[in-house]
Amino acid sequence: MVTAVVGANWGDEGKGKITDTLAEKADIIIRFQGGANAGHTIKNKYGKFALHSLPSGVFYDHTTCIIGNGVALNIPILCGEIDDITGKGVPKPRILVSERAQMVMSYHILFDQYEEERLGGKSFGSTKSGIAPFYADKFSKIGFQVSELFDTKENLMEKIENVCDKKNVLLEHLYHKPLLEKEALYDELMKYKEMIEPYVCDVSAYLDKALKEGKNILLEGQLGTLKDPDHGIYPMVTSSSTLAGYGSVGAGIPPYEIKKVVTVVKAYSSAVGAGEFVSEILDEDVADELRRRGGDGGEYGATTGRPRRMGWFDIPASKYGCRLQGTTDVAFTVLDVLGYLDEIPVCVAYDVDGEITTDFPTTSKLKKAKPVIERLPGWKCDIQGIKKYEDLPENCRKYIEFVEEKIGYPITMVSNGPGREDIIYR
Ligand code: GDP
């Protein structure tokens, strides 16, 4: 059976923690999209880890972790993470990398930086990990697939020449930067070949067999619905689909095998970088208090350390986020953080030019949306350590049930702390 773990919002919902928790009963965990531009923070018996590339299942010795074809594969980062976790006492994980995955090249990272520099104040707030140039090249058909590392030098050089011809025009005339050199690119590819060879696999064939054997498979998404290039806040989105449906493409499995979609929804909102964020808290003191108390050690980017923008729970965004994912189960996370508030504001609808709506509009309308806020009573205590739903304070249950009713999808898991064991099943 395949279960997807995906985000409903802007990312940072706590997917890593939920995947790590569900991975206890999984055989295989797959990353199917995105790259090393965002991170999952996981806390378990080995310590606290920020993973950018490895799936969140790597901490168990019964799991196989897979980098699917849909991922932007940064080989030095992947291999560095493997070394890092094993250096901290985690048993060496079983890792497979799709031979159809494409590689982030050093020039993708440079082009990302150059473009941000060129755009100046109008930049997209990229993490400069090369993700947008990588996917642009993939779909322009000039990317390098892992399988090509095993092709002849002659064939590779032919492709490298074409890449250099195209890239060097931009480097010379648009960015005024040093040009790419063919031999250096070939050497880079050969270095990657040596590093990745032990992990390369025909992943879709492997998964086909695993499915026939009845294995439990988790698809781990990066970011959330609102960063999806089609359904999110375009153009302030990421460059690969963040939807569970894309799990089928990015892992190479039939769509009908995805039986469960666990959508991770955070009990308040946060976002990194620019883009529409209707429920954003505009009072900096109020936002800063939530930021400092948020997540596990504050709401700061796992990759960049940037302070995240903070907001109240957003019903239109989360309802939409869950719908697009095809949610069967909601995991409602970081609820414990709200225990300090007397009253908890919730954005229940948007006011767009005087029209009140709970539908999530396209970006141009979203720019005009104002939040309609309702306040729920707080519970004023620490709920970490509680194991049963009935033992949660009444106002806390009321908050959960209010959200569940408004978004229209069942909250079957409540996360009340950063650890694996901090989970209440309903
Ligand atoms: P992801 O990218 O969706 O995995 O999310 P992040 O890792 O960026 O953010 C989640 C943060 O919240 C991490 O620091 C987690 O350890 C932490 N976290 C996850 N679930 C909970 C929870 O229920 N309570 C608290 N306090 N922290 C949590």
Short mmCIF file of N, CA and C and ligand atoms in Angstrom, two decimals, residues 12-17 39-41 295-296 308 334 336-337 415-418, ligand 1:
data_model
loop_
_atom_site.label_atom_id
_atom_site.label_comp_id
_atom_site.label_asym_id
_atom_site.label_seq_id
_atom_site.Cartn_x
_atom_site.Cartn_y
_atom_site.Cartn_z
N ASP A 12 6.92 23.51 5.62
CA ASP A 12 7.26 23.60 7.05
C ASP A 12 6.10 23.23 7.96
N GLU A 13 5.24 22.35 7.49
CA GLU A 13 4.09 21.95 8.31
C GLU A 13 4.45 20.88 9.32
N GLY A 14 5.63 20.28 9.15
CA GLY A 14 6.02 19.18 10.04
C GLY A 14 5.93 17.83 9.34
N LYS A 15 6.09 17.85 8.00
CA LYS A 15 6.00 16.59 7.23
C LYS A 15 7.09 15.61 7.64
N GLY A 16 8.29 16.17 7.94
CA GLY A 16 9.42 15.31 8.33
C GLY A 16 9.09 14.51 9.57
N LYS A 17 8.54 15.18 10.55
CA LYS A 17 8.19 14.50 11.80
C LYS A 17 7.12 13.44 11.56
N GLY A 39 14.19 21.96 3.97
CA GLY A 39 14.68 20.94 4.89
C GLY A 39 13.57 20.40 5.76
N HIS A 40 13.77 19.17 6.21
CA HIS A 40 12.88 18.60 7.21
C HIS A 40 13.67 18.53 8.50
N THR A 41 13.06 18.95 9.58
CA THR A 41 13.76 18.84 10.85
C THR A 41 13.19 17.66 11.62
N GLY A 295 7.40 25.77 16.23
CA GLY A 295 8.16 24.57 15.86
C GLY A 295 8.91 24.02 17.05
N ASP A 296 10.15 23.64 16.82
CA ASP A 296 10.98 23.15 17.91
C ASP A 296 12.22 24.03 17.93
N ARG A 308 10.95 32.83 9.53
CA ARG A 308 9.75 32.60 8.71
C ARG A 308 8.71 33.68 8.99
N VAL A 334 1.99 20.81 15.52
CA VAL A 334 2.50 21.93 16.32
C VAL A 334 1.43 22.63 17.14
N ASP A 336 0.76 22.19 20.23
CA ASP A 336 1.25 22.53 21.57
C ASP A 336 1.74 23.98 21.67
N VAL A 337 2.24 24.49 20.55
CA VAL A 337 2.82 25.84 20.54
C VAL A 337 1.78 26.92 20.90
N SER A 415 -0.43 16.22 16.39
CA SER A 415 0.96 16.21 16.84
C SER A 415 1.12 17.27 17.92
N ASN A 416 1.54 16.84 19.10
CA ASN A 416 1.64 17.78 20.23
C ASN A 416 3.06 17.87 20.79
N GLY A 417 4.04 17.75 19.89
CA GLY A 417 5.44 17.90 20.28
C GLY A 417 6.32 17.45 19.14
N PRO A 418 7.61 17.82 19.16
CA PRO A 418 8.47 17.48 18.03
C PRO A 418 8.90 16.02 17.93
P1 GDP B 1 8.67 20.04 7.23
O1 GDP B 1 9.57 20.64 6.20
O2 GDP B 1 7.24 20.03 6.80
O3 GDP B 1 9.13 18.72 7.69
O4 GDP B 1 8.71 21.01 8.49
P2 GDP B 1 9.96 21.63 9.28
O5 GDP B 1 10.88 20.56 9.66
O6 GDP B 1 10.49 22.81 8.58
O7 GDP B 1 9.21 22.26 10.54
C1 GDP B 1 8.68 21.57 11.51
C2 GDP B 1 9.34 21.97 12.80
O8 GDP B 1 8.44 21.78 13.82
C3 GDP B 1 10.54 21.10 13.15
O9 GDP B 1 11.44 21.83 13.92
C4 GDP B 1 9.91 19.98 13.99
O10 GDP B 1 10.80 19.38 14.90
C5 GDP B 1 8.85 20.74 14.69
N1 GDP B 1 7.64 19.99 14.97
C6 GDP B 1 6.98 19.10 14.20
N2 GDP B 1 5.83 18.73 14.80
C7 GDP B 1 5.78 19.42 15.97
C8 GDP B 1 4.83 19.50 17.03
O11 GDP B 1 3.77 18.87 17.02
N3 GDP B 1 5.14 20.35 18.06
C9 GDP B 1 6.27 21.09 18.11
N4 GDP B 1 6.47 21.89 19.14
N5 GDP B 1 7.17 21.05 17.11
C10 GDP B 1 6.92 20.23 16.08
#
